[in-house]
Coordinates of C-alpha atoms in Angstrom, one line a residue:
Chain A
M1002 CA 13.8 -46.1 79.0
K1003 CA 14.5 -43.7 76.3
L1004 CA 12.4 -40.5 76.1
I1005 CA 11.4 -39.9 72.4
N1006 CA 11.6 -36.0 71.9
P1007 CA 8.9 -34.0 73.4
S1008 CA 6.2 -33.5 70.6
S1009 CA 4.3 -30.5 71.1
N1010 CA 0.8 -30.0 70.2
A1011 CA 0.2 -33.4 71.5
A1012 CA -3.2 -34.2 73.6
L1013 CA -3.0 -36.0 76.7
Q1014 CA -5.3 -38.9 77.0
V1015 CA -6.5 -40.7 80.4
R1016 CA -8.3 -43.6 81.2
I1017 CA -7.9 -44.9 85.0
D1018 CA -9.9 -47.4 86.4
Q1019 CA -8.9 -48.1 90.0
Q1020 CA -11.3 -50.4 92.2
Q1021 CA -9.1 -51.1 95.1
G1022 CA -7.7 -48.8 97.5
I1023 CA -8.9 -45.6 96.7
P1024 CA -11.4 -46.0 94.0
L1025 CA -11.4 -44.0 91.1
R1026 CA -12.6 -44.5 87.4
A1027 CA -12.4 -41.2 85.1
E1028 CA -11.6 -41.1 81.1
F1029 CA -11.1 -38.2 79.3
R1030 CA -9.1 -36.3 77.0
C1031 CA -7.4 -32.7 77.0
A1032 CA -6.2 -31.2 73.7
A1033 CA -3.0 -28.9 73.5
G1034 CA -4.1 -25.3 74.0
E1035 CA -6.9 -26.6 76.0
L1036 CA -7.4 -25.7 79.9
L1037 CA -9.3 -28.9 81.5
A1038 CA -10.6 -28.4 84.9
V1039 CA -11.0 -31.2 87.0
V1040 CA -13.6 -30.3 89.6
G1041 CA -15.5 -31.8 92.6
P1042 CA -15.3 -31.7 96.6
S1043 CA -12.5 -32.5 98.3
G1044 CA -11.5 -36.3 99.0
G1045 CA -13.5 -36.9 96.0
G1046 CA -10.1 -38.2 94.1
K1047 CA -9.1 -35.1 92.1
T1048 CA -5.4 -34.8 93.4
T1049 CA -4.9 -38.7 93.0
L1050 CA -5.8 -38.0 89.5
L1051 CA -3.4 -35.6 88.9
R1052 CA -0.8 -37.6 90.6
M1053 CA -1.5 -40.1 88.9
I1054 CA -1.2 -38.0 85.7
A1055 CA 1.9 -36.9 87.2
G1056 CA 3.4 -40.4 87.5
L1057 CA 3.8 -39.9 91.1
S1058 CA 1.3 -42.5 92.2
T1059 CA 0.5 -45.5 89.8
P1060 CA -3.1 -46.9 89.1
Q1061 CA -4.2 -50.3 89.3
S1062 CA -5.0 -50.2 85.7
G1063 CA -5.7 -48.0 82.7
E1064 CA -3.8 -45.8 80.0
I1065 CA -2.1 -42.5 79.9
R1066 CA -0.9 -41.2 77.0
C1067 CA 0.6 -37.9 75.9
G1068 CA 0.5 -38.1 72.2
E1069 CA 2.2 -41.2 70.8
Q1070 CA 4.0 -41.8 73.8
I1071 CA 2.6 -44.1 76.4
W1072 CA 3.0 -42.8 79.7
Y1073 CA 1.1 -45.3 81.9
N1074 CA -0.6 -49.2 80.6
E1075 CA -0.5 -52.3 82.3
Q1076 CA 3.1 -53.3 80.5
Q1077 CA 5.1 -49.6 81.2
C1078 CA 4.8 -46.9 83.4
L1079 CA 7.4 -43.6 83.0
T1080 CA 8.5 -42.0 85.5
P1081 CA 7.7 -38.3 86.4
Q1082 CA 11.2 -37.1 85.1
Q1083 CA 10.5 -39.0 82.1
R1084 CA 7.1 -37.7 81.3
H1085 CA 8.4 -34.0 80.6
L1086 CA 5.7 -32.2 82.6
G1087 CA 5.2 -29.4 84.3
Y1088 CA 3.3 -29.5 88.1
V1089 CA 2.6 -26.8 90.4
P1090 CA 1.2 -28.5 93.7
Q1091 CA -1.2 -26.9 95.7
H1092 CA 1.2 -25.5 98.6
F1093 CA 3.4 -25.0 95.3
G1094 CA 6.5 -27.1 96.7
L1095 CA 9.1 -24.3 96.4
F1096 CA 12.4 -25.7 97.6
P1097 CA 12.6 -23.5 100.9
H1098 CA 16.3 -23.2 101.0
L1099 CA 17.0 -22.3 97.4
N1100 CA 16.0 -18.4 96.3
A1101 CA 13.4 -18.0 93.5
E1102 CA 15.9 -18.0 90.8
A1103 CA 17.8 -21.2 92.2
N1104 CA 14.3 -23.0 92.6
V1105 CA 13.7 -22.2 88.5
M1106 CA 16.9 -23.0 87.7
A1107 CA 16.7 -26.6 89.6
A1108 CA 14.1 -27.3 86.8
L1109 CA 16.8 -26.4 83.9
D1110 CA 19.5 -29.2 84.5
H1111 CA 19.3 -30.0 81.2
L1112 CA 20.9 -26.9 79.9
P1113 CA 24.7 -25.9 80.0
K1114 CA 25.3 -24.4 83.5
A1115 CA 26.0 -21.1 82.1
E1116 CA 22.5 -20.5 80.4
R1117 CA 20.7 -21.7 83.1
R1118 CA 20.6 -18.4 85.3
A1119 CA 19.4 -16.2 82.2
Q1120 CA 16.7 -19.0 81.2
A1121 CA 15.8 -18.7 84.7
R1122 CA 15.7 -15.1 84.8
D1123 CA 13.4 -15.1 81.5
W1124 CA 10.8 -17.4 82.9
L1125 CA 10.5 -14.9 86.1
R1126 CA 10.2 -12.2 83.9
R1127 CA 7.4 -14.0 82.1
V1128 CA 5.1 -14.7 84.8
N1129 CA 5.2 -11.5 85.8
L1130 CA 7.8 -11.9 88.5
D1131 CA 11.0 -9.2 87.8
G1132 CA 13.2 -8.2 90.7
F1133 CA 12.8 -10.8 93.3
P1134 CA 15.5 -13.5 92.0
E1135 CA 17.5 -13.2 95.5
R1136 CA 14.7 -14.1 97.8
L1137 CA 13.8 -17.1 99.5
P1138 CA 10.4 -18.7 99.1
H1139 CA 9.5 -17.5 103.0
Q1140 CA 10.1 -13.8 102.1
L1141 CA 7.7 -14.2 99.0
S1142 CA 4.0 -13.6 99.2
G1143 CA 1.4 -16.0 98.2
G1144 CA 0.9 -15.0 94.5
Q1145 CA 4.8 -14.5 94.2
K1146 CA 5.1 -17.9 95.6
Q1147 CA 2.4 -19.1 93.2
R1148 CA 4.4 -17.3 89.9
V1149 CA 8.0 -19.1 91.4
A1150 CA 6.4 -22.2 91.1
L1151 CA 4.8 -21.6 87.3
A1152 CA 7.8 -20.4 86.2
R1153 CA 9.8 -23.4 87.4
A1154 CA 6.7 -25.6 86.2
L1155 CA 7.3 -24.3 82.8
A1156 CA 11.1 -23.9 82.7
R1157 CA 11.5 -27.4 81.4
N1158 CA 9.2 -26.7 78.3
P1159 CA 6.8 -29.4 79.4
Q1160 CA 4.3 -31.5 77.2
V1161 CA 1.3 -31.1 79.6
L1162 CA 0.9 -28.4 82.6
L1163 CA -1.0 -29.6 86.0
L1164 CA -2.0 -27.1 88.6
D1165 CA -3.5 -28.5 91.8
E1166 CA -5.5 -26.2 93.7
P1167 CA -3.7 -23.0 92.1
F1168 CA -5.6 -20.3 94.0
S1169 CA -6.7 -21.7 96.9
A1170 CA -3.5 -20.2 98.9
V1171 CA -3.6 -17.0 97.6
D1172 CA -5.6 -13.9 98.7
R1173 CA -8.6 -12.7 96.9
G1174 CA -7.1 -9.8 94.9
T1175 CA -4.2 -11.6 94.0
R1176 CA -6.4 -14.6 92.5
E1177 CA -8.3 -12.1 90.1
R1178 CA -5.2 -11.2 88.9
L1179 CA -4.1 -14.8 88.8
Y1180 CA -7.0 -15.9 86.8
V1181 CA -6.1 -13.0 84.3
E1182 CA -2.6 -14.1 84.0
L1183 CA -3.6 -17.7 83.8
A1184 CA -6.0 -16.8 80.8
Q1185 CA -3.4 -15.2 78.6
L1186 CA -0.5 -17.7 79.2
K1187 CA -3.1 -20.7 78.1
A1188 CA -3.4 -19.4 74.8
K1189 CA 0.9 -18.8 74.6
L1190 CA 1.5 -22.2 75.6
N1191 CA -0.5 -24.9 73.2
I1192 CA -0.3 -27.5 75.2
P1193 CA -2.5 -29.4 77.6
V1194 CA -3.7 -27.6 81.0
I1195 CA -5.0 -29.5 83.8
M1196 CA -6.4 -27.8 86.5
V1197 CA -8.0 -29.4 89.8
T1198 CA -9.9 -27.1 91.6
H1199 CA -13.1 -27.7 94.3
D1200 CA -14.4 -24.1 93.0
I1201 CA -17.0 -24.5 90.1
N1202 CA -16.7 -20.6 89.6
E1203 CA -13.2 -20.5 88.7
A1204 CA -13.7 -23.5 86.1
V1205 CA -16.8 -21.9 84.9
L1206 CA -14.3 -18.5 84.5
L1207 CA -11.5 -20.6 83.1
A1208 CA -11.5 -23.9 81.6
D1209 CA -12.6 -25.0 78.1
R1210 CA -14.1 -28.1 79.7
V1211 CA -14.8 -29.6 83.0
V1212 CA -14.2 -33.2 84.5
L1213 CA -16.7 -33.1 87.1
I1214 CA -15.5 -36.3 89.9
S1215 CA -17.2 -37.2 93.1
Q1216 CA -16.2 -39.9 95.2
G1217 CA -13.5 -41.3 92.8
A1218 CA -16.0 -41.6 90.1
M1219 CA -16.3 -39.1 87.0
L1220 CA -20.0 -37.6 87.0
Q1221 CA -19.8 -35.6 83.7
Q1222 CA -17.7 -33.6 81.4
G1223 CA -18.3 -31.1 79.0
E1224 CA -18.0 -27.6 78.5
P1225 CA -18.8 -25.6 81.7
L1226 CA -21.6 -23.8 80.6
A1227 CA -23.1 -26.9 78.9
V1228 CA -22.8 -29.2 82.0
M1229 CA -24.2 -26.0 83.8
A1230 CA -27.3 -26.0 81.9
K1231 CA -27.9 -29.6 81.4
P1232 CA -26.6 -31.7 84.2
H1233 CA -26.7 -35.6 83.9
N1234 CA -28.5 -35.9 87.0
E1235 CA -29.1 -34.3 90.4
L1236 CA -25.8 -34.7 92.0
V1237 CA -23.9 -33.2 88.9
A1238 CA -26.4 -30.3 89.5
R1239 CA -25.8 -29.7 93.3
H1240 CA -21.9 -30.1 92.5
M1241 CA -22.4 -27.4 89.7
G1242 CA -23.7 -25.1 92.8
L1243 CA -27.1 -25.3 91.1
R1244 CA -29.7 -24.6 94.3
N1245 CA -33.0 -24.7 92.3
I1246 CA -33.8 -28.5 92.1
F1247 CA -37.3 -29.3 92.9
D1248 CA -40.1 -32.0 92.0
A1249 CA -42.4 -32.1 89.3
R1250 CA -45.2 -34.0 87.6
V1251 CA -45.9 -34.3 84.1
V1252 CA -49.8 -32.7 83.6
A1253 CA -50.1 -31.8 80.0
L1254 CA -47.7 -32.6 76.7
E1255 CA -48.0 -30.5 73.3
S1256 CA -47.1 -32.7 70.8
N1257 CA -47.0 -29.7 68.2
E1258 CA -45.2 -27.5 70.0
Q1259 CA -42.7 -29.7 71.8
L1260 CA -43.8 -28.3 75.2
A1261 CA -44.6 -30.2 78.5
W1262 CA -46.5 -29.1 81.3
L1263 CA -45.3 -29.6 84.5
Q1264 CA -47.2 -29.4 88.1
F1265 CA -45.1 -27.2 90.3
G1266 CA -46.9 -26.7 93.8
E1267 CA -50.4 -24.9 93.0
Q1268 CA -49.2 -23.7 89.6
R1269 CA -47.9 -25.1 86.1
I1270 CA -44.7 -24.4 84.2
A1271 CA -43.8 -25.1 80.7
C1272 CA -41.0 -26.6 79.4
E1273 CA -39.0 -28.1 76.7
N1274 CA -40.1 -31.6 76.0
P1275 CA -37.0 -34.0 75.2
G1276 CA -39.3 -36.6 74.2
H1277 CA -39.4 -39.2 76.3
L1278 CA -42.1 -37.6 78.6
Q1279 CA -45.0 -39.1 79.6
L1280 CA -48.2 -38.0 81.5
G1281 CA -48.4 -38.4 85.3
M1282 CA -44.5 -39.2 85.3
Q1283 CA -42.6 -37.9 88.4
L1284 CA -39.5 -36.0 87.5
R1285 CA -36.5 -33.6 89.0
W1286 CA -36.0 -30.3 87.3
V1287 CA -33.2 -28.0 88.0
I1288 CA -32.8 -24.3 86.7
P1289 CA -29.6 -22.3 86.5
N1290 CA -29.5 -18.9 88.3
Q1291 CA -29.6 -17.3 84.9
G1292 CA -33.1 -18.8 84.1
V1293 CA -34.4 -17.1 86.8
R1294 CA -35.9 -13.3 85.9
F1295 CA -37.4 -10.3 88.0
N1296 CA -36.9 -7.7 85.7
S1297 CA -38.2 -8.8 82.5
I1298 CA -42.0 -9.0 84.4
S1299 CA -41.1 -5.3 85.7
Q1300 CA -40.6 -4.1 81.8
G1301 CA -44.0 -5.5 81.2
R1302 CA -42.5 -7.5 78.1
L1303 CA -43.0 -11.2 79.1
P1304 CA -42.2 -13.2 76.0
R1305 CA -44.0 -16.9 75.5
S1306 CA -41.5 -18.5 76.8
F1307 CA -41.3 -17.4 79.9
N1308 CA -43.2 -19.1 82.9
K1309 CA -44.6 -16.5 85.5
L1310 CA -44.9 -17.5 88.6
Q1311 CA -46.1 -16.1 92.1
V1312 CA -43.8 -15.8 94.7
T1313 CA -43.1 -14.5 98.2
I1314 CA -39.6 -13.1 99.5
E1315 CA -38.7 -15.3 102.5
S1316 CA -35.1 -13.8 102.7
M1317 CA -32.8 -11.3 101.3
L1318 CA -29.1 -11.3 101.6
V1319 CA -27.0 -8.6 100.6
M1320 CA -23.2 -10.0 99.4
G1321 CA -21.5 -7.0 98.1
D1322 CA -23.4 -5.8 95.0
L1323 CA -25.4 -9.2 94.8
V1324 CA -28.4 -9.8 96.6
R1325 CA -29.4 -13.6 97.2
I1326 CA -33.4 -14.0 97.6
A1327 CA -35.1 -17.0 98.7
T1328 CA -38.8 -16.8 97.5
S1329 CA -41.5 -19.2 98.7
V1330 CA -43.8 -20.8 96.2
A1331 CA -47.1 -21.7 97.2
G1332 CA -47.6 -25.5 97.6
V1333 CA -43.8 -26.1 97.1
E1334 CA -41.7 -27.2 100.1
H1335 CA -38.2 -26.0 99.1
P1336 CA -37.3 -22.4 98.4
L1337 CA -37.1 -21.2 95.0
Q1338 CA -33.5 -18.8 95.4
A1339 CA -32.3 -16.1 92.7
E1340 CA -29.5 -13.6 92.9
V1341 CA -29.9 -10.4 91.4
S1342 CA -28.0 -7.4 91.1
L1343 CA -28.3 -5.0 94.4
N1344 CA -29.3 -2.0 92.0
L1345 CA -31.9 -3.9 90.2
A1346 CA -33.3 -5.0 93.9
Q1347 CA -33.5 -1.7 95.0
K1348 CA -35.1 -0.6 92.0
L1349 CA -37.8 -2.7 92.3
G1350 CA -38.0 -2.0 96.1
F1351 CA -37.8 -5.9 96.9
H1352 CA -38.1 -6.3 100.5
E1353 CA -38.7 -9.5 102.5
G1354 CA -42.3 -10.8 102.7
M1355 CA -43.4 -8.8 99.3
Q1356 CA -45.3 -11.0 97.0
T1357 CA -44.4 -10.7 93.7
E1358 CA -43.6 -12.1 89.9
V1359 CA -40.9 -14.0 89.0
A1360 CA -40.1 -15.2 85.4
L1361 CA -38.7 -19.0 84.5
K1362 CA -37.0 -19.4 81.4
S1363 CA -38.9 -22.3 80.1
D1364 CA -35.7 -23.5 77.8
M1365 CA -33.5 -23.2 80.6
I1366 CA -35.8 -25.7 82.8
H1367 CA -33.5 -28.9 82.3
L1368 CA -35.5 -32.3 83.5
F1369 CA -33.6 -35.3 84.8
R1370 CA -35.4 -38.7 86.6
H1371 CA -36.6 -38.6 90.0
R1372 CA -34.3 -39.8 92.5
A1373 CA -33.9 -43.5 92.9
Chain B
M26 CA 42.8 -35.6 134.4
D27 CA 43.3 -39.2 132.4
W28 CA 44.6 -37.7 128.7
L29 CA 44.6 -41.1 127.5
S30 CA 41.3 -41.8 128.4
L31 CA 39.8 -38.4 127.1
W32 CA 41.4 -39.7 123.6
L33 CA 40.5 -42.8 123.5
S34 CA 36.7 -41.3 124.4
V35 CA 36.9 -39.0 121.4
K36 CA 38.4 -41.4 119.4
L37 CA 35.7 -43.8 120.0
A38 CA 32.8 -41.1 119.6
A39 CA 34.5 -40.0 116.2
V40 CA 34.6 -43.8 114.9
S41 CA 31.2 -44.5 116.4
V42 CA 29.4 -42.1 114.5
A43 CA 31.3 -42.2 111.3
I44 CA 30.4 -45.8 111.2
L45 CA 26.7 -44.9 112.4
L46 CA 26.0 -42.1 110.3
P47 CA 25.8 -43.5 107.1
I48 CA 23.7 -46.6 108.9
T49 CA 21.0 -44.2 110.4
L50 CA 20.6 -42.1 107.4
W51 CA 19.9 -45.1 105.3
L52 CA 17.6 -46.5 107.9
G53 CA 15.8 -43.2 109.0
R54 CA 15.1 -42.0 105.4
S55 CA 13.4 -45.8 104.8
L56 CA 11.4 -45.3 107.8
A57 CA 10.3 -41.4 107.2
Y58 CA 9.4 -42.6 103.6
H59 CA 8.4 -46.4 102.8
Q60 CA 5.7 -48.2 104.6
F61 CA 6.4 -51.8 104.5
Y62 CA 4.8 -54.7 106.5
G63 CA 6.3 -55.0 110.0
K64 CA 7.4 -51.5 110.4
S65 CA 5.8 -50.9 114.0
W66 CA 8.0 -53.7 115.3
L67 CA 11.6 -52.7 113.5
E68 CA 10.8 -49.4 114.7
A69 CA 10.0 -51.0 118.6
L70 CA 13.5 -53.1 118.0
I71 CA 15.6 -49.5 117.0
M72 CA 14.1 -47.8 120.2
V73 CA 14.7 -50.9 122.7
P74 CA 18.6 -49.8 123.8
L75 CA 17.0 -46.3 124.7
V76 CA 14.5 -48.2 127.3
L77 CA 16.8 -50.8 128.4
P78 CA 19.9 -50.7 131.4
P79 CA 22.9 -50.2 129.5
T80 CA 24.1 -53.3 131.1
V81 CA 21.4 -55.4 129.7
V82 CA 22.2 -54.5 126.3
G83 CA 26.5 -55.2 127.6
Y84 CA 25.2 -58.2 128.7
Y85 CA 23.7 -59.5 125.2
L86 CA 26.6 -57.9 123.0
L87 CA 28.9 -59.8 125.6
V88 CA 27.0 -63.0 125.3
G89 CA 26.4 -62.5 121.3
L90 CA 29.9 -61.6 120.3
G91 CA 32.0 -63.4 123.0
R92 CA 34.6 -65.9 121.7
E93 CA 32.0 -68.7 122.5
S94 CA 29.6 -67.2 120.3
W95 CA 29.4 -68.1 116.8
I96 CA 30.0 -64.6 115.7
G97 CA 33.0 -64.5 117.7
A98 CA 34.4 -67.7 116.8
L99 CA 34.0 -67.1 113.1
L100 CA 35.9 -63.7 113.8
E101 CA 38.4 -65.1 115.7
Q102 CA 39.1 -68.6 113.3
Y103 CA 39.1 -66.2 109.8
F104 CA 40.2 -62.5 110.8
D105 CA 42.1 -63.5 114.0
A106 CA 40.1 -60.5 115.8
Q107 CA 38.4 -60.4 119.1
L108 CA 35.5 -57.8 120.1
V109 CA 35.2 -58.3 123.9
F110 CA 37.5 -56.2 125.7
H111 CA 38.6 -54.4 122.6
F112 CA 38.4 -50.7 121.0
S113 CA 36.5 -52.8 117.6
G114 CA 34.1 -54.0 120.6
L115 CA 33.4 -50.9 122.1
V116 CA 32.6 -49.4 118.7
I117 CA 30.3 -51.8 117.8
A118 CA 28.3 -51.7 121.4
S119 CA 28.4 -47.4 121.1
I120 CA 26.8 -48.2 117.8
V121 CA 23.9 -50.4 118.9
I122 CA 23.2 -48.6 121.9
N123 CA 23.3 -45.3 119.8
I124 CA 21.0 -46.4 117.1
P125 CA 17.6 -44.8 118.4
F126 CA 20.0 -41.5 119.2
A127 CA 20.3 -41.0 115.7
V128 CA 17.8 -42.5 113.9
Q129 CA 14.8 -40.4 115.6
P130 CA 15.9 -37.2 114.6
I131 CA 17.3 -38.1 111.2
Q132 CA 13.8 -39.8 110.6
R133 CA 11.7 -36.9 111.8
A134 CA 13.8 -34.4 109.5
F135 CA 13.2 -36.3 106.6
E136 CA 9.6 -36.8 107.3
A137 CA 9.3 -32.8 108.0
I138 CA 9.8 -32.6 104.6
P139 CA 6.5 -31.9 102.5
E140 CA 6.0 -34.5 100.1
E141 CA 4.9 -31.6 97.8
I142 CA 8.4 -30.6 97.6
R143 CA 9.7 -34.3 96.4
D144 CA 6.8 -34.4 93.9
A145 CA 7.8 -31.3 92.5
A146 CA 11.7 -32.1 92.4
A147 CA 11.0 -35.2 90.5
C148 CA 8.3 -33.2 87.9
C149 CA 11.3 -30.7 87.6
G150 CA 13.3 -33.7 85.7
M151 CA 16.0 -34.1 89.4
S152 CA 17.1 -37.9 89.4
R153 CA 16.4 -39.7 92.6
W154 CA 20.3 -38.7 93.9
R155 CA 19.8 -35.3 93.0
I156 CA 16.9 -35.1 95.0
L157 CA 18.6 -36.5 98.3
W158 CA 21.7 -34.1 98.0
R159 CA 20.3 -31.0 96.8
L160 CA 17.3 -31.0 98.6
E161 CA 16.8 -33.9 101.3
L162 CA 20.2 -33.6 102.8
P163 CA 20.2 -29.8 103.1
L164 CA 16.5 -29.9 104.1
A165 CA 17.2 -33.0 106.8
W166 CA 20.7 -31.3 108.1
P167 CA 19.3 -29.7 111.2
G168 CA 18.3 -33.4 112.1
I169 CA 21.3 -34.9 110.7
L170 CA 23.5 -32.7 112.7
T171 CA 21.6 -33.2 116.0
A172 CA 21.8 -36.7 115.6
I173 CA 25.5 -36.6 115.2
V174 CA 26.1 -34.1 118.3
L175 CA 23.7 -36.2 120.2
S176 CA 25.4 -39.7 119.2
F177 CA 28.9 -38.0 119.6
S178 CA 28.2 -36.8 123.1
H179 CA 26.4 -40.1 124.0
V180 CA 29.3 -42.1 123.3
L181 CA 31.9 -39.4 125.2
G182 CA 29.4 -40.2 128.5
E183 CA 28.6 -44.2 127.9
F184 CA 29.3 -46.0 130.9
G185 CA 27.4 -49.4 131.6
V186 CA 27.8 -50.8 128.3
V187 CA 31.1 -50.1 127.9
L188 CA 32.0 -51.5 131.3
M189 CA 30.6 -55.0 130.5
M190 CA 31.9 -55.1 127.1
G191 CA 35.5 -53.8 127.8
G192 CA 36.0 -53.6 131.0
A193 CA 38.8 -51.1 131.7
I194 CA 42.0 -51.7 129.9
E195 CA 44.5 -48.5 129.8
G196 CA 44.9 -47.0 125.8
E197 CA 42.2 -49.7 124.7
T198 CA 38.8 -49.7 126.6
K199 CA 39.0 -47.3 129.7
T200 CA 37.0 -44.4 128.5
L201 CA 36.4 -41.0 130.3
S202 CA 33.5 -42.2 132.0
I203 CA 35.5 -45.5 133.2
A204 CA 38.3 -43.3 134.3
I205 CA 35.8 -41.2 136.6
Y206 CA 34.5 -44.1 138.2
D207 CA 38.3 -45.4 138.7
S208 CA 39.4 -42.2 140.3
V209 CA 36.7 -42.4 142.5
Q210 CA 37.3 -45.6 143.6
A211 CA 41.1 -44.5 144.5
F212 CA 39.4 -41.5 146.2
D213 CA 41.0 -39.0 143.7
F214 CA 38.1 -36.4 143.7
D215 CA 39.9 -33.9 142.1
G216 CA 40.8 -35.7 139.1
A217 CA 36.8 -37.0 138.8
G218 CA 36.3 -33.6 139.3
A219 CA 38.0 -32.3 136.4
M220 CA 37.1 -34.8 133.7
S221 CA 33.1 -34.7 135.3
L222 CA 33.3 -30.6 134.8
L223 CA 34.8 -31.4 131.1
L224 CA 31.8 -34.0 130.3
V225 CA 29.2 -31.7 131.9
L226 CA 30.5 -28.7 129.8
F227 CA 30.6 -30.9 126.9
A228 CA 26.9 -32.0 127.3
M229 CA 25.8 -28.4 127.6
V230 CA 27.4 -27.1 124.7
T231 CA 26.1 -30.0 122.7
L232 CA 22.2 -29.7 124.0
A233 CA 22.2 -26.0 123.5
I234 CA 23.2 -26.2 119.9
T235 CA 20.9 -29.2 119.2
S236 CA 17.9 -27.3 120.7
A237 CA 18.8 -24.4 118.5
M238 CA 18.9 -26.8 115.7
S239 CA 15.6 -28.3 116.0
R240 CA 14.2 -24.8 116.4
R241 CA 15.4 -23.6 113.4
M242 CA 14.1 -26.5 111.7
L243 CA 10.7 -25.8 113.3
R244 CA 10.5 -22.5 112.1
R245 CA 11.3 -24.0 108.7
S246 CA 8.8 -26.2 108.2
A247 CA 6.0 -24.2 109.7

């Protein structure tokens, strides 16, 4: 099979439908210049999905195409070599007996021998790894290994870049630096970049769009903050790391203001009416952390769109410059949790057992159907 | 010292290993990377010579390759070749009995290469042959060397199966270990001692090399 010339700026389209073995169903598109994060718990099928895109394993049915070039469908399946992509495995997959430069050169077989070394050095420099070309992989730090793997993946001018948990094997400081580097690199590459991660914060930080996968099924896709604000169901909300998920009952509807009132324990809260609510309906609702406010009350300017709730601080956990606060609400079984800055917590004099008021932004309350 | 027997032993070991190596490389790599129906049975079959007495293997080879067997009859009819009581028969016997000694370390060495490395190589555009030559063989080399050393020294010291298959024909099938046995039978303890010492020294050197290699392999895969 002859490879057509790699067309840049081609979008990657993936549709996978696998019932037997490891079940996996997903359908998404990743445009050139876009970073798509495939997020989900371990063992949920993320790496399998990435391997299928790379051509390292074959789905039972579906279609994978990059621009006009079909990588996989029921009739044909291109090998990884023919797909012309860059792949950085979770533990980098560096060739242990070859030095950093030779690792990158291994991806440059298509060039004349004389050009390979210069190209490899150039790529190492572009990923900010200057000065270690002679080192063997075991002589490099986690971050340096990652850069070599990235240089090797990019050296072929791939049509698509695939990253499997790219930051899981490096220390925190390096990770922060690599975040910035990846964000800068993405802007220059102008190819689809697909990153698999179990860390939702990483996805929110770096990705243009997220695809949420759990137990082989695609739960939701969209912009990270949109998915965070409007999860389709409770499972999505939990995977997005949202902890404030509660039961409620619709007790009043204001048709002109498009507001609904929910009974929440012994208190009532207002939220936007999505249109399908009926009196007496049992619902679940969720609010992201940024919808829970303490400071607006202290400053005495509580707008109409905030719900004022009486709560008791049950526990406070200091985590760096943040405090994770769990509060109890009268008549509600589960605690309402929030993260505030340590500075604010000290300013407001928070302590365990303290009664205070908290504001829930009504437009950030998102409703979904009661669990079956 | 029976120099002719020593030379014959070395020749037998070299020829056997030269034929054994490509077979076991293919077999070991296939067992390491492919899942197929009946794999456990094949692995068991490969291991059988390891646990059976060499005389049993020798007996089956004698029966299976002798002039009365269909293989033996075919060989004699078309090639005028005989295996039993000939050097070629010893080579076949040595190969059969050494397959487990060679397959095991080779299979383990291929298995020890992380899947990610082979995946990354394929995504780098390297062809399957190139991956084999540039990655798999260099990375599996300590295991391959172990296989070569182990089977070479094992052929050098093999007694039971050689005796069953080849007897003790001077210059044709009388290997060093048979010569030691014959020397003892003839009360030539000095000759037997010298030859035994040679085999002991050789075994020690090869085993030291082998264990150093496996340590290196473990370090690298860690």
